[in-house]
């Protein structure tokens, strides 16, 4: 659990004028999304790196979807990893290499010219100062003219269209692959943010554990994720018993390959504990809201972003458990990139939101 309190998150008034070319990056634990104003989403790739051992030295073999294709199917000398899988950053060096690769890819595969784009990167709110500087440095090294950081919940709130610039308390819940981040914003700045290592990955693990226990079937994380997206639900319902999907794996008793049918109700049972952990993070964040903000939140409710917002009935569960109005953002997977781009484009947002200690080169 990592908690941060407002204050040092933004650095007002230190901004220079911005050129025409901007790029906004959502550096997610599961997916990296790049938005270029005027062009829209130009890159949406898994945050995965494949490494290969050559002459005893490990080097990057592939990044993004090319790396994902090598997952679980690799030879001994190749391994895949997710540099941000632990919710924050578990491998700084690989994170840097991945950012460089994605920036070049978003730029049409060319390395950047001397006047590269100004880049804003949405980073986990729990990332440390060292990690933030490294991410900025990676963007600068990749050719960005300037690199700014914005905390993910802030970008998510802007991207989801919350009235962040008004003196009204807003709460955003971003459910990603590795983390759930909750941000409470008021009077144009985050007053509280919390990040817990629970999200889509834990859901996949829970599904795999359930299938193994109940059906004696060993399934891989990709199969667990697929069935979750197809028929997963946060809520056990009567109809859910009749909504079914198939998943294949290895029978742990006899060892042969087999396929079973799973119902939505079973998936809801498998996901129950993880969903409750997410509810708990949200409740804890609400508990930290001051009286004024709490009354705004009661009126306006909360907005969910991130891929986890697409889990069926996660909004219903959060509504039932918190008693607040809950909405899923219109484009939950691209909210952070869009919000980060808006922060960079709009002079008002730019002055208020683009954040943290500048990295100087
Ligand atoms: N339709 C869906 N139902 C449930 N989970 C989903 C769905 N679509 C995506 N996800 C999950 O959302 C997570 C990725 O969300 P994302 O916001 O991209 O994560 P991050 O910001 O950490 O990179 C993954 O765990 C993925 O399985
Ligand atoms: Mg996300």
mmCIF file of C-alpha atoms and ligand atoms in Angstrom:
data_model
loop_
_atom_site.group_PDB
_atom_site.id
_atom_site.type_symbol
_atom_site.label_atom_id
_atom_site.label_comp_id
_atom_site.label_asym_id
_atom_site.label_seq_id
_atom_site.Cartn_x
_atom_site.Cartn_y
_atom_site.Cartn_z
ATOM 1 C CA UNK A 1 0.000 0.000 0.000
ATOM 2 C CA UNK A 2 1.345 3.374 -0.926
ATOM 3 C CA UNK A 3 -0.282 6.592 0.052
ATOM 4 C CA UNK A 4 0.655 10.129 -0.843
ATOM 5 C CA UNK A 5 -0.830 13.362 0.268
ATOM 6 C CA UNK A 6 -1.221 16.373 -2.058
ATOM 7 C CA UNK A 7 1.177 19.289 -1.817
ATOM 8 C CA UNK A 8 4.280 18.291 -3.779
ATOM 9 C CA UNK A 9 2.521 16.721 -6.729
ATOM 10 C CA UNK A 10 2.365 19.751 -8.961
ATOM 11 C CA UNK A 11 4.828 22.399 -9.730
ATOM 12 C CA UNK A 12 2.944 25.486 -10.775
ATOM 13 C CA UNK A 13 4.280 28.188 -13.001
ATOM 14 C CA UNK A 14 7.498 26.567 -14.119
ATOM 15 C CA UNK A 15 6.341 25.857 -17.631
ATOM 16 C CA UNK A 16 7.765 27.191 -20.822
ATOM 17 C CA UNK A 17 5.819 27.734 -23.999
ATOM 18 C CA UNK A 18 4.852 24.558 -25.799
ATOM 19 C CA UNK A 19 5.424 23.822 -29.455
ATOM 20 C CA UNK A 20 2.971 22.235 -31.830
ATOM 21 C CA UNK A 21 4.072 18.635 -31.468
ATOM 22 C CA UNK A 22 2.876 16.940 -28.339
ATOM 23 C CA UNK A 23 2.724 13.333 -27.303
ATOM 24 C CA UNK A 24 0.938 11.921 -24.271
ATOM 25 C CA UNK A 25 1.937 8.540 -22.901
ATOM 26 C CA UNK A 26 0.025 6.349 -20.463
ATOM 27 C CA UNK A 27 2.743 4.152 -19.043
ATOM 28 C CA UNK A 28 0.540 1.356 -17.731
ATOM 29 C CA UNK A 29 1.437 -1.850 -15.930
ATOM 30 C CA UNK A 30 -0.399 -3.835 -18.636
ATOM 31 C CA UNK A 31 -0.591 -1.500 -21.628
ATOM 32 C CA UNK A 32 1.153 1.594 -22.902
ATOM 33 C CA UNK A 33 -1.056 3.992 -24.820
ATOM 34 C CA UNK A 34 0.204 7.008 -26.785
ATOM 35 C CA UNK A 35 -2.050 9.830 -27.865
ATOM 36 C CA UNK A 36 -0.990 12.555 -30.268
ATOM 37 C CA UNK A 37 -3.278 15.595 -30.433
ATOM 38 C CA UNK A 38 -4.784 15.850 -33.899
ATOM 39 C CA UNK A 39 -3.998 12.207 -34.625
ATOM 40 C CA UNK A 40 -5.639 10.374 -31.717
ATOM 41 C CA UNK A 41 -4.297 7.090 -30.312
ATOM 42 C CA UNK A 42 -1.174 6.264 -32.316
ATOM 43 C CA UNK A 43 0.069 3.374 -30.176
ATOM 44 C CA UNK A 44 -1.580 0.839 -27.892
ATOM 45 C CA UNK A 45 0.795 -1.956 -26.960
ATOM 46 C CA UNK A 46 1.273 -4.362 -24.056
ATOM 47 C CA UNK A 47 3.944 -3.108 -21.613
ATOM 48 C CA UNK A 48 6.066 -6.197 -22.240
ATOM 49 C CA UNK A 49 9.730 -6.662 -23.116
ATOM 50 C CA UNK A 50 11.320 -9.870 -24.435
ATOM 51 C CA UNK A 51 14.952 -10.420 -23.536
ATOM 52 C CA UNK A 52 17.411 -12.695 -25.246
ATOM 53 C CA UNK A 53 20.753 -13.974 -24.002
ATOM 54 C CA UNK A 54 23.447 -13.471 -26.612
ATOM 55 C CA UNK A 55 27.052 -14.376 -25.720
ATOM 56 C CA UNK A 56 26.146 -14.432 -22.044
ATOM 57 C CA UNK A 57 24.661 -10.935 -22.197
ATOM 58 C CA UNK A 58 20.975 -10.168 -22.004
ATOM 59 C CA UNK A 59 19.597 -7.782 -24.623
ATOM 60 C CA UNK A 60 16.153 -6.614 -25.702
ATOM 61 C CA UNK A 61 14.771 -8.829 -28.458
ATOM 62 C CA UNK A 62 11.251 -7.412 -28.814
ATOM 63 C CA UNK A 63 8.902 -4.902 -27.196
ATOM 64 C CA UNK A 64 5.102 -4.633 -27.008
ATOM 65 C CA UNK A 65 2.863 -7.013 -28.949
ATOM 66 C CA UNK A 66 5.913 -8.616 -30.622
ATOM 67 C CA UNK A 67 7.194 -9.457 -27.135
ATOM 68 C CA UNK A 68 3.771 -10.678 -25.992
ATOM 69 C CA UNK A 69 3.746 -13.195 -28.851
ATOM 70 C CA UNK A 70 6.916 -14.717 -27.404
ATOM 71 C CA UNK A 71 5.375 -15.101 -23.925
ATOM 72 C CA UNK A 72 5.246 -18.649 -22.651
ATOM 73 C CA UNK A 73 6.424 -19.989 -26.000
ATOM 74 C CA UNK A 74 10.052 -19.064 -25.797
ATOM 75 C CA UNK A 75 13.267 -20.975 -26.042
ATOM 76 C CA UNK A 76 15.577 -21.198 -23.023
ATOM 77 C CA UNK A 77 17.581 -18.149 -24.068
ATOM 78 C CA UNK A 78 14.548 -15.862 -24.308
ATOM 79 C CA UNK A 79 12.397 -14.573 -21.469
ATOM 80 C CA UNK A 80 9.619 -12.030 -21.384
ATOM 81 C CA UNK A 81 8.912 -9.599 -18.586
ATOM 82 C CA UNK A 82 6.707 -6.705 -17.660
ATOM 83 C CA UNK A 83 8.907 -3.889 -16.367
ATOM 84 C CA UNK A 84 6.014 -2.383 -14.403
ATOM 85 C CA UNK A 85 4.251 -5.565 -13.362
ATOM 86 C CA UNK A 86 4.643 -5.041 -9.638
ATOM 87 C CA UNK A 87 2.398 -2.068 -9.860
ATOM 88 C CA UNK A 88 5.152 0.415 -9.684
ATOM 89 C CA UNK A 89 8.361 -0.150 -11.599
ATOM 90 C CA UNK A 90 10.202 -3.368 -11.017
ATOM 91 C CA UNK A 91 12.936 -2.808 -13.581
ATOM 92 C CA UNK A 92 13.927 0.767 -14.199
ATOM 93 C CA UNK A 93 16.378 0.010 -16.974
ATOM 94 C CA UNK A 94 13.860 -2.023 -18.961
ATOM 95 C CA UNK A 95 11.173 0.588 -18.368
ATOM 96 C CA UNK A 96 13.492 3.164 -19.919
ATOM 97 C CA UNK A 97 14.217 0.956 -22.918
ATOM 98 C CA UNK A 98 10.535 0.264 -23.391
ATOM 99 C CA UNK A 99 9.628 3.972 -23.304
ATOM 100 C CA UNK A 100 12.356 4.786 -25.835
ATOM 101 C CA UNK A 101 11.110 2.057 -28.143
ATOM 102 C CA UNK A 102 7.467 3.161 -27.916
ATOM 103 C CA UNK A 103 8.266 6.846 -28.460
ATOM 104 C CA UNK A 104 10.245 5.986 -31.593
ATOM 105 C CA UNK A 105 7.452 3.659 -32.761
ATOM 106 C CA UNK A 106 4.805 6.330 -32.191
ATOM 107 C CA UNK A 107 6.986 8.626 -34.250
ATOM 108 C CA UNK A 108 6.713 6.310 -37.236
ATOM 109 C CA UNK A 109 9.675 4.143 -36.317
ATOM 110 C CA UNK A 110 12.113 6.983 -36.818
ATOM 111 C CA UNK A 111 14.296 8.254 -34.084
ATOM 112 C CA UNK A 112 13.380 11.790 -33.205
ATOM 113 C CA UNK A 113 14.804 14.892 -34.795
ATOM 114 C CA UNK A 114 16.496 17.614 -32.789
ATOM 115 C CA UNK A 115 13.151 19.253 -32.073
ATOM 116 C CA UNK A 116 11.267 16.189 -30.928
ATOM 117 C CA UNK A 117 7.820 16.360 -29.396
ATOM 118 C CA UNK A 118 7.016 17.605 -25.973
ATOM 119 C CA UNK A 119 6.003 14.540 -24.046
ATOM 120 C CA UNK A 120 3.779 14.120 -21.024
ATOM 121 C CA UNK A 121 3.793 10.770 -19.282
ATOM 122 C CA UNK A 122 1.142 9.447 -16.918
ATOM 123 C CA UNK A 123 3.006 7.671 -14.126
ATOM 124 C CA UNK A 124 1.786 5.550 -11.207
ATOM 125 C CA UNK A 125 1.023 7.840 -8.278
ATOM 126 C CA UNK A 126 3.138 5.570 -6.084
ATOM 127 C CA UNK A 127 6.278 5.958 -8.211
ATOM 128 C CA UNK A 128 9.263 7.340 -6.366
ATOM 129 C CA UNK A 129 11.183 10.491 -7.215
ATOM 130 C CA UNK A 130 14.031 8.334 -8.554
ATOM 131 C CA UNK A 131 11.635 6.445 -10.810
ATOM 132 C CA UNK A 132 10.038 9.659 -12.014
ATOM 133 C CA UNK A 133 13.382 11.155 -12.929
ATOM 134 C CA UNK A 134 14.366 7.969 -14.741
ATOM 135 C CA UNK A 135 11.151 8.032 -16.747
ATOM 136 C CA UNK A 136 11.713 11.657 -17.674
ATOM 137 C CA UNK A 137 15.307 10.879 -18.601
ATOM 138 C CA UNK A 138 14.159 7.975 -20.778
ATOM 139 C CA UNK A 139 11.827 10.259 -22.707
ATOM 140 C CA UNK A 140 14.536 12.897 -23.121
ATOM 141 C CA UNK A 141 17.038 10.238 -24.198
ATOM 142 C CA UNK A 142 14.477 8.977 -26.706
ATOM 143 C CA UNK A 143 14.516 12.440 -28.285
ATOM 144 C CA UNK A 144 11.694 14.248 -26.537
ATOM 145 C CA UNK A 145 12.279 17.991 -26.444
ATOM 146 C CA UNK A 146 10.780 18.147 -22.997
ATOM 147 C CA UNK A 147 9.239 15.559 -20.729
ATOM 148 C CA UNK A 148 6.618 16.205 -18.104
ATOM 149 C CA UNK A 149 4.954 13.836 -15.735
ATOM 150 C CA UNK A 150 1.406 13.658 -14.533
ATOM 151 C CA UNK A 151 0.012 11.261 -11.982
ATOM 152 C CA UNK A 152 -2.261 8.643 -13.471
ATOM 153 C CA UNK A 153 -5.367 9.405 -11.397
ATOM 154 C CA UNK A 154 -5.099 13.077 -12.341
ATOM 155 C CA UNK A 155 -4.787 12.290 -16.051
ATOM 156 C CA UNK A 156 -7.598 9.741 -15.720
ATOM 157 C CA UNK A 157 -9.862 12.332 -14.096
ATOM 158 C CA UNK A 158 -9.203 14.864 -16.861
ATOM 159 C CA UNK A 159 -9.613 12.196 -19.554
ATOM 160 C CA UNK A 160 -12.877 11.021 -18.029
ATOM 161 C CA UNK A 161 -14.216 14.571 -18.228
ATOM 162 C CA UNK A 162 -14.485 15.173 -14.488
ATOM 163 C CA UNK A 163 -14.852 18.838 -13.521
ATOM 164 C CA UNK A 164 -11.312 18.952 -12.186
ATOM 165 C CA UNK A 165 -10.890 22.670 -12.801
ATOM 166 C CA UNK A 166 -13.943 23.520 -10.717
ATOM 167 C CA UNK A 167 -13.945 23.814 -6.949
ATOM 168 C CA UNK A 168 -15.783 20.521 -6.660
ATOM 169 C CA UNK A 169 -14.375 17.331 -5.178
ATOM 170 C CA UNK A 170 -13.981 14.508 -7.700
ATOM 171 C CA UNK A 171 -12.941 10.918 -7.201
ATOM 172 C CA UNK A 172 -11.517 8.647 -9.862
ATOM 173 C CA UNK A 173 -10.754 4.934 -9.563
ATOM 174 C CA UNK A 174 -8.313 3.589 -12.165
ATOM 175 C CA UNK A 175 -8.302 -0.214 -12.232
ATOM 176 C CA UNK A 176 -5.307 -1.310 -14.282
ATOM 177 C CA UNK A 177 -3.450 -4.592 -14.674
ATOM 178 C CA UNK A 178 -1.124 -4.355 -11.667
ATOM 179 C CA UNK A 179 -2.679 -1.630 -9.567
ATOM 180 C CA UNK A 180 -5.831 0.135 -8.583
ATOM 181 C CA UNK A 181 -5.216 3.826 -8.086
ATOM 182 C CA UNK A 182 -7.721 6.119 -6.487
ATOM 183 C CA UNK A 183 -7.362 9.881 -6.710
ATOM 184 C CA UNK A 184 -9.392 12.519 -4.959
ATOM 185 C CA UNK A 185 -9.130 15.898 -6.603
ATOM 186 C CA UNK A 186 -10.457 19.216 -5.492
ATOM 187 C CA UNK A 187 -9.711 22.812 -6.317
ATOM 188 C CA UNK A 188 -7.613 21.784 -9.289
ATOM 189 C CA UNK A 189 -5.238 19.494 -7.468
ATOM 190 C CA UNK A 190 -5.054 16.021 -6.016
ATOM 191 C CA UNK A 191 -5.671 16.090 -2.297
ATOM 192 C CA UNK A 192 -5.205 12.382 -1.803
ATOM 193 C CA UNK A 193 -4.085 9.415 -3.834
ATOM 194 C CA UNK A 194 -3.740 5.773 -2.987
ATOM 195 C CA UNK A 195 -2.313 2.882 -4.967
ATOM 196 C CA UNK A 196 -2.837 -0.771 -4.163
ATOM 197 C CA UNK A 197 -1.331 -3.740 -5.956
ATOM 198 C CA UNK A 198 -4.619 -5.233 -6.990
ATOM 199 C CA UNK A 199 -6.202 -5.200 -10.435
ATOM 200 C CA UNK A 200 -6.687 -7.236 -13.601
ATOM 201 C CA UNK A 201 -3.626 -9.462 -13.043
ATOM 202 C CA UNK A 202 -4.891 -10.591 -9.638
ATOM 203 C CA UNK A 203 -8.251 -11.322 -11.254
ATOM 204 C CA UNK A 204 -6.536 -13.567 -13.813
ATOM 205 C CA UNK A 205 -4.619 -15.342 -11.033
ATOM 206 C CA UNK A 206 -7.850 -15.840 -9.071
ATOM 207 C CA UNK A 207 -9.576 -17.359 -12.101
ATOM 208 C CA UNK A 208 -6.667 -19.750 -12.726
ATOM 209 C CA UNK A 209 -6.640 -20.781 -9.037
ATOM 210 C CA UNK A 210 -10.406 -21.336 -9.047
ATOM 211 C CA UNK A 211 -10.332 -23.468 -12.212
ATOM 212 C CA UNK A 212 -7.523 -25.557 -10.784
ATOM 213 C CA UNK A 213 -9.288 -26.091 -7.489
ATOM 214 C CA UNK A 214 -12.809 -26.672 -8.784
ATOM 215 C CA UNK A 215 -12.114 -28.344 -12.112
ATOM 216 C CA UNK A 216 -8.612 -29.798 -11.679
ATOM 217 C CA UNK A 217 -7.528 -27.879 -14.740
ATOM 218 C CA UNK A 218 -4.305 -25.922 -15.066
ATOM 219 C CA UNK A 219 -4.836 -22.905 -17.316
ATOM 220 C CA UNK A 220 -2.355 -20.214 -18.372
ATOM 221 C CA UNK A 221 -2.697 -16.495 -17.551
ATOM 222 C CA UNK A 222 -3.637 -15.641 -21.150
ATOM 223 C CA UNK A 223 -6.570 -18.098 -21.066
ATOM 224 C CA UNK A 224 -7.681 -16.755 -17.691
ATOM 225 C CA UNK A 225 -7.595 -13.200 -19.032
ATOM 226 C CA UNK A 226 -9.500 -14.174 -22.176
ATOM 227 C CA UNK A 227 -12.373 -15.845 -20.291
ATOM 228 C CA UNK A 228 -12.464 -12.906 -17.851
ATOM 229 C CA UNK A 229 -12.927 -10.463 -20.723
ATOM 230 C CA UNK A 230 -15.478 -12.712 -22.450
ATOM 231 C CA UNK A 231 -17.823 -13.549 -19.595
ATOM 232 C CA UNK A 232 -16.218 -12.361 -16.337
ATOM 233 C CA UNK A 233 -18.367 -10.459 -13.858
ATOM 234 C CA UNK A 234 -17.952 -8.780 -10.484
ATOM 235 C CA UNK A 235 -21.443 -9.817 -9.446
ATOM 236 C CA UNK A 236 -23.005 -13.276 -9.117
ATOM 237 C CA UNK A 237 -26.457 -13.169 -10.680
ATOM 238 C CA UNK A 238 -29.119 -15.758 -11.456
ATOM 239 C CA UNK A 239 -28.703 -15.246 -15.218
ATOM 240 C CA UNK A 240 -24.948 -15.656 -14.796
ATOM 241 C CA UNK A 241 -25.444 -19.375 -14.261
ATOM 242 C CA UNK A 242 -26.556 -19.726 -17.874
ATOM 243 C CA UNK A 243 -23.892 -17.533 -19.457
ATOM 244 C CA UNK A 244 -21.015 -19.839 -20.288
ATOM 245 C CA UNK A 245 -17.654 -19.916 -22.010
ATOM 246 C CA UNK A 246 -14.964 -22.508 -22.676
ATOM 247 C CA UNK A 247 -11.418 -22.665 -21.445
ATOM 248 C CA UNK A 248 -8.736 -25.218 -22.236
ATOM 249 C CA UNK A 249 -5.775 -26.439 -20.197
ATOM 250 C CA UNK A 250 -4.087 -29.457 -18.717
ATOM 251 C CA UNK A 251 -5.945 -31.801 -16.415
ATOM 252 C CA UNK A 252 -3.868 -31.980 -13.236
ATOM 253 C CA UNK A 253 -5.071 -35.472 -12.302
ATOM 254 C CA UNK A 254 -4.459 -37.353 -15.546
ATOM 255 C CA UNK A 255 -2.222 -34.898 -17.351
ATOM 256 C CA UNK A 256 -4.078 -34.761 -20.653
ATOM 257 C CA UNK A 257 -5.311 -31.636 -22.402
ATOM 258 C CA UNK A 258 -8.958 -30.881 -21.960
ATOM 259 C CA UNK A 259 -11.550 -28.148 -22.240
ATOM 260 C CA UNK A 260 -14.234 -27.230 -19.746
ATOM 261 C CA UNK A 261 -17.269 -24.988 -19.631
ATOM 262 C CA UNK A 262 -17.289 -22.160 -17.098
ATOM 263 C CA UNK A 263 -20.278 -20.042 -16.178
ATOM 264 C CA UNK A 264 -20.332 -16.333 -15.442
ATOM 265 C CA UNK A 265 -21.592 -17.161 -11.946
ATOM 266 C CA UNK A 266 -18.476 -19.272 -11.337
ATOM 267 C CA UNK A 267 -16.237 -16.454 -12.535
ATOM 268 C CA UNK A 268 -18.016 -14.036 -10.214
ATOM 269 C CA UNK A 269 -17.297 -16.453 -7.365
ATOM 270 C CA UNK A 270 -13.643 -16.706 -8.430
ATOM 271 C CA UNK A 271 -13.328 -12.904 -8.617
ATOM 272 C CA UNK A 272 -15.162 -12.160 -5.369
ATOM 273 C CA UNK A 273 -12.127 -11.612 -3.117
ATOM 274 C CA UNK A 274 -10.209 -9.482 -5.621
ATOM 275 C CA UNK A 275 -13.274 -7.329 -6.252
ATOM 276 C CA UNK A 276 -13.666 -6.896 -2.484
ATOM 277 C CA UNK A 277 -10.037 -5.769 -2.235
ATOM 278 C CA UNK A 278 -10.775 -3.092 -4.846
ATOM 279 C CA UNK A 279 -13.865 -2.017 -2.908
ATOM 280 C CA UNK A 280 -11.722 -1.765 0.200
ATOM 281 C CA UNK A 281 -9.173 0.556 -1.472
ATOM 282 C CA UNK A 282 -11.978 2.803 -2.685
ATOM 283 C CA UNK A 283 -13.612 2.866 0.766
ATOM 284 C CA UNK A 284 -10.319 3.730 2.384
ATOM 285 C CA UNK A 285 -9.782 6.635 -0.027
ATOM 286 C CA UNK A 286 -13.299 7.940 0.622
ATOM 287 C CA UNK A 287 -12.568 7.723 4.338
ATOM 288 C CA UNK A 288 -9.712 10.170 3.829
ATOM 289 C CA UNK A 289 -11.792 12.802 2.063
ATOM 290 C CA UNK A 290 -12.433 15.928 4.089
ATOM 291 C CA UNK A 291 -16.015 16.914 4.958
ATOM 292 C CA UNK A 292 -16.451 19.359 2.057
ATOM 293 C CA UNK A 293 -15.071 16.969 -0.507
ATOM 294 C CA UNK A 294 -17.084 14.095 0.941
ATOM 295 C CA UNK A 295 -20.283 16.030 0.357
ATOM 296 C CA UNK A 296 -19.266 16.689 -3.286
ATOM 297 C CA UNK A 297 -18.493 13.018 -3.740
ATOM 298 C CA UNK A 298 -21.859 12.021 -2.306
ATOM 299 C CA UNK A 299 -23.520 14.254 -4.902
ATOM 300 C CA UNK A 300 -21.326 13.564 -7.905
ATOM 301 C CA UNK A 301 -20.157 10.038 -7.196
ATOM 302 C CA UNK A 302 -17.089 8.375 -8.605
ATOM 303 C CA UNK A 303 -15.831 7.492 -12.046
ATOM 304 C CA UNK A 304 -14.016 4.267 -12.931
ATOM 305 C CA UNK A 305 -11.303 4.135 -15.602
ATOM 306 C CA UNK A 306 -8.699 1.580 -16.732
ATOM 307 C CA UNK A 307 -9.269 -1.858 -18.260
ATOM 308 C CA UNK A 308 -10.762 -3.175 -15.009
ATOM 309 C CA UNK A 309 -13.666 -0.754 -15.462
ATOM 310 C CA UNK A 310 -14.766 -3.052 -18.293
ATOM 311 C CA UNK A 311 -15.369 -5.964 -15.939
ATOM 312 C CA UNK A 312 -19.107 -6.556 -16.033
ATOM 313 C CA UNK A 313 -20.965 -5.092 -13.027
ATOM 314 C CA UNK A 314 -17.887 -3.676 -11.292
ATOM 315 C CA UNK A 315 -19.836 -0.394 -11.265
ATOM 316 C CA UNK A 316 -22.857 -2.094 -9.664
ATOM 317 C CA UNK A 317 -20.705 -3.618 -6.933
ATOM 318 C CA UNK A 318 -18.988 -0.299 -6.183
ATOM 319 C CA UNK A 319 -22.364 1.434 -6.164
ATOM 320 C CA UNK A 320 -23.848 -1.137 -3.775
ATOM 321 C CA UNK A 321 -20.854 -1.158 -1.463
ATOM 322 C CA UNK A 322 -20.174 2.584 -1.254
ATOM 323 C CA UNK A 323 -23.735 3.848 -1.648
ATOM 324 C CA UNK A 324 -22.416 6.449 -4.112
ATOM 325 C CA UNK A 325 -23.335 7.114 -7.731
ATOM 326 C CA UNK A 326 -20.780 5.274 -9.922
ATOM 327 C CA UNK A 327 -20.043 5.739 -13.613
ATOM 328 C CA UNK A 328 -17.706 3.955 -15.986
ATOM 329 C CA UNK A 329 -15.721 6.456 -18.084
ATOM 330 C CA UNK A 330 -16.686 6.403 -21.782
ATOM 331 C CA UNK A 331 -13.235 5.208 -22.995
ATOM 332 C CA UNK A 332 -11.745 3.629 -19.881
ATOM 333 C CA UNK A 333 -8.629 2.201 -21.582
ATOM 334 C CA UNK A 334 -7.544 5.442 -23.217
ATOM 335 C CA UNK A 335 -8.638 7.931 -20.564
ATOM 336 C CA UNK A 336 -5.209 8.427 -19.044
ATOM 337 C CA UNK A 337 -3.498 9.141 -22.381
ATOM 338 C CA UNK A 338 -6.301 11.466 -23.425
ATOM 339 C CA UNK A 339 -6.296 13.281 -20.092
ATOM 340 C CA UNK A 340 -2.527 13.667 -20.169
ATOM 341 C CA UNK A 341 -2.754 15.125 -23.683
ATOM 342 C CA UNK A 342 -5.432 17.587 -22.585
ATOM 343 C CA UNK A 343 -3.270 18.660 -19.681
ATOM 344 C CA UNK A 344 -0.493 19.435 -22.138
ATOM 345 C CA UNK A 345 -2.682 21.113 -24.756
ATOM 346 C CA UNK A 346 -4.923 23.302 -22.706
ATOM 347 C CA UNK A 347 -3.154 26.323 -21.225
ATOM 348 C CA UNK A 348 -5.349 26.179 -18.159
ATOM 349 C CA UNK A 349 -4.669 22.533 -17.472
ATOM 350 C CA UNK A 350 -1.059 22.933 -18.479
ATOM 351 C CA UNK A 351 -0.491 25.625 -15.912
ATOM 352 C CA UNK A 352 -2.172 23.617 -13.208
ATOM 353 C CA UNK A 353 -1.514 19.989 -13.841
ATOM 354 C CA UNK A 354 1.676 19.127 -15.595
ATOM 355 C CA UNK A 355 3.810 18.179 -12.719
ATOM 356 C CA UNK A 356 6.846 17.453 -10.671
ATOM 357 C CA UNK A 357 10.451 18.323 -10.476
ATOM 358 C CA UNK A 358 11.829 18.994 -13.944
ATOM 359 C CA UNK A 359 14.586 16.798 -15.181
ATOM 360 C CA UNK A 360 17.250 18.977 -16.629
ATOM 361 C CA UNK A 361 19.696 17.732 -19.215
HETATM 362 N N1 LIG B 1 -13.508 -6.384 -20.953
HETATM 363 C C1 LIG B 1 -12.711 -6.523 -19.904
HETATM 364 N N2 LIG B 1 -13.165 -7.116 -18.769
HETATM 365 C C2 LIG B 1 -12.378 -7.255 -17.702
HETATM 366 N N3 LIG B 1 -11.086 -6.836 -17.653
HETATM 367 C C3 LIG B 1 -10.577 -6.256 -18.748
HETATM 368 C C4 LIG B 1 -11.349 -6.055 -19.930
HETATM 369 N N4 LIG B 1 -10.562 -5.450 -20.855
HETATM 370 C C5 LIG B 1 -9.352 -5.275 -20.283
HETATM 371 N N5 LIG B 1 -9.350 -5.755 -19.019
HETATM 372 C C6 LIG B 1 -8.222 -5.831 -18.082
HETATM 373 O O1 LIG B 1 -7.723 -4.541 -17.823
HETATM 374 C C7 LIG B 1 -6.332 -4.648 -17.483
HETATM 375 C C8 LIG B 1 -5.541 -3.672 -18.299
HETATM 376 O O2 LIG B 1 -6.031 -2.391 -18.058
HETATM 377 P P1 LIG B 1 -5.107 -1.114 -18.341
HETATM 378 O O3 LIG B 1 -5.851 0.106 -17.902
HETATM 379 O O4 LIG B 1 -4.620 -1.134 -19.752
HETATM 380 O O5 LIG B 1 -3.920 -1.426 -17.327
HETATM 381 P P2 LIG B 1 -2.632 -0.553 -17.009
HETATM 382 O O6 LIG B 1 -3.087 0.873 -16.978
HETATM 383 O O7 LIG B 1 -2.154 -1.064 -15.693
HETATM 384 O O8 LIG B 1 -1.681 -0.823 -18.118
HETATM 385 C C9 LIG B 1 -5.915 -6.075 -17.806
HETATM 386 O O9 LIG B 1 -5.832 -6.815 -16.597
HETATM 387 C C10 LIG B 1 -7.050 -6.574 -18.662
HETATM 388 O O10 LIG B 1 -7.234 -7.977 -18.557
HETATM 389 MG MG1 LIG B 2 -4.739 1.989 -17.564
#
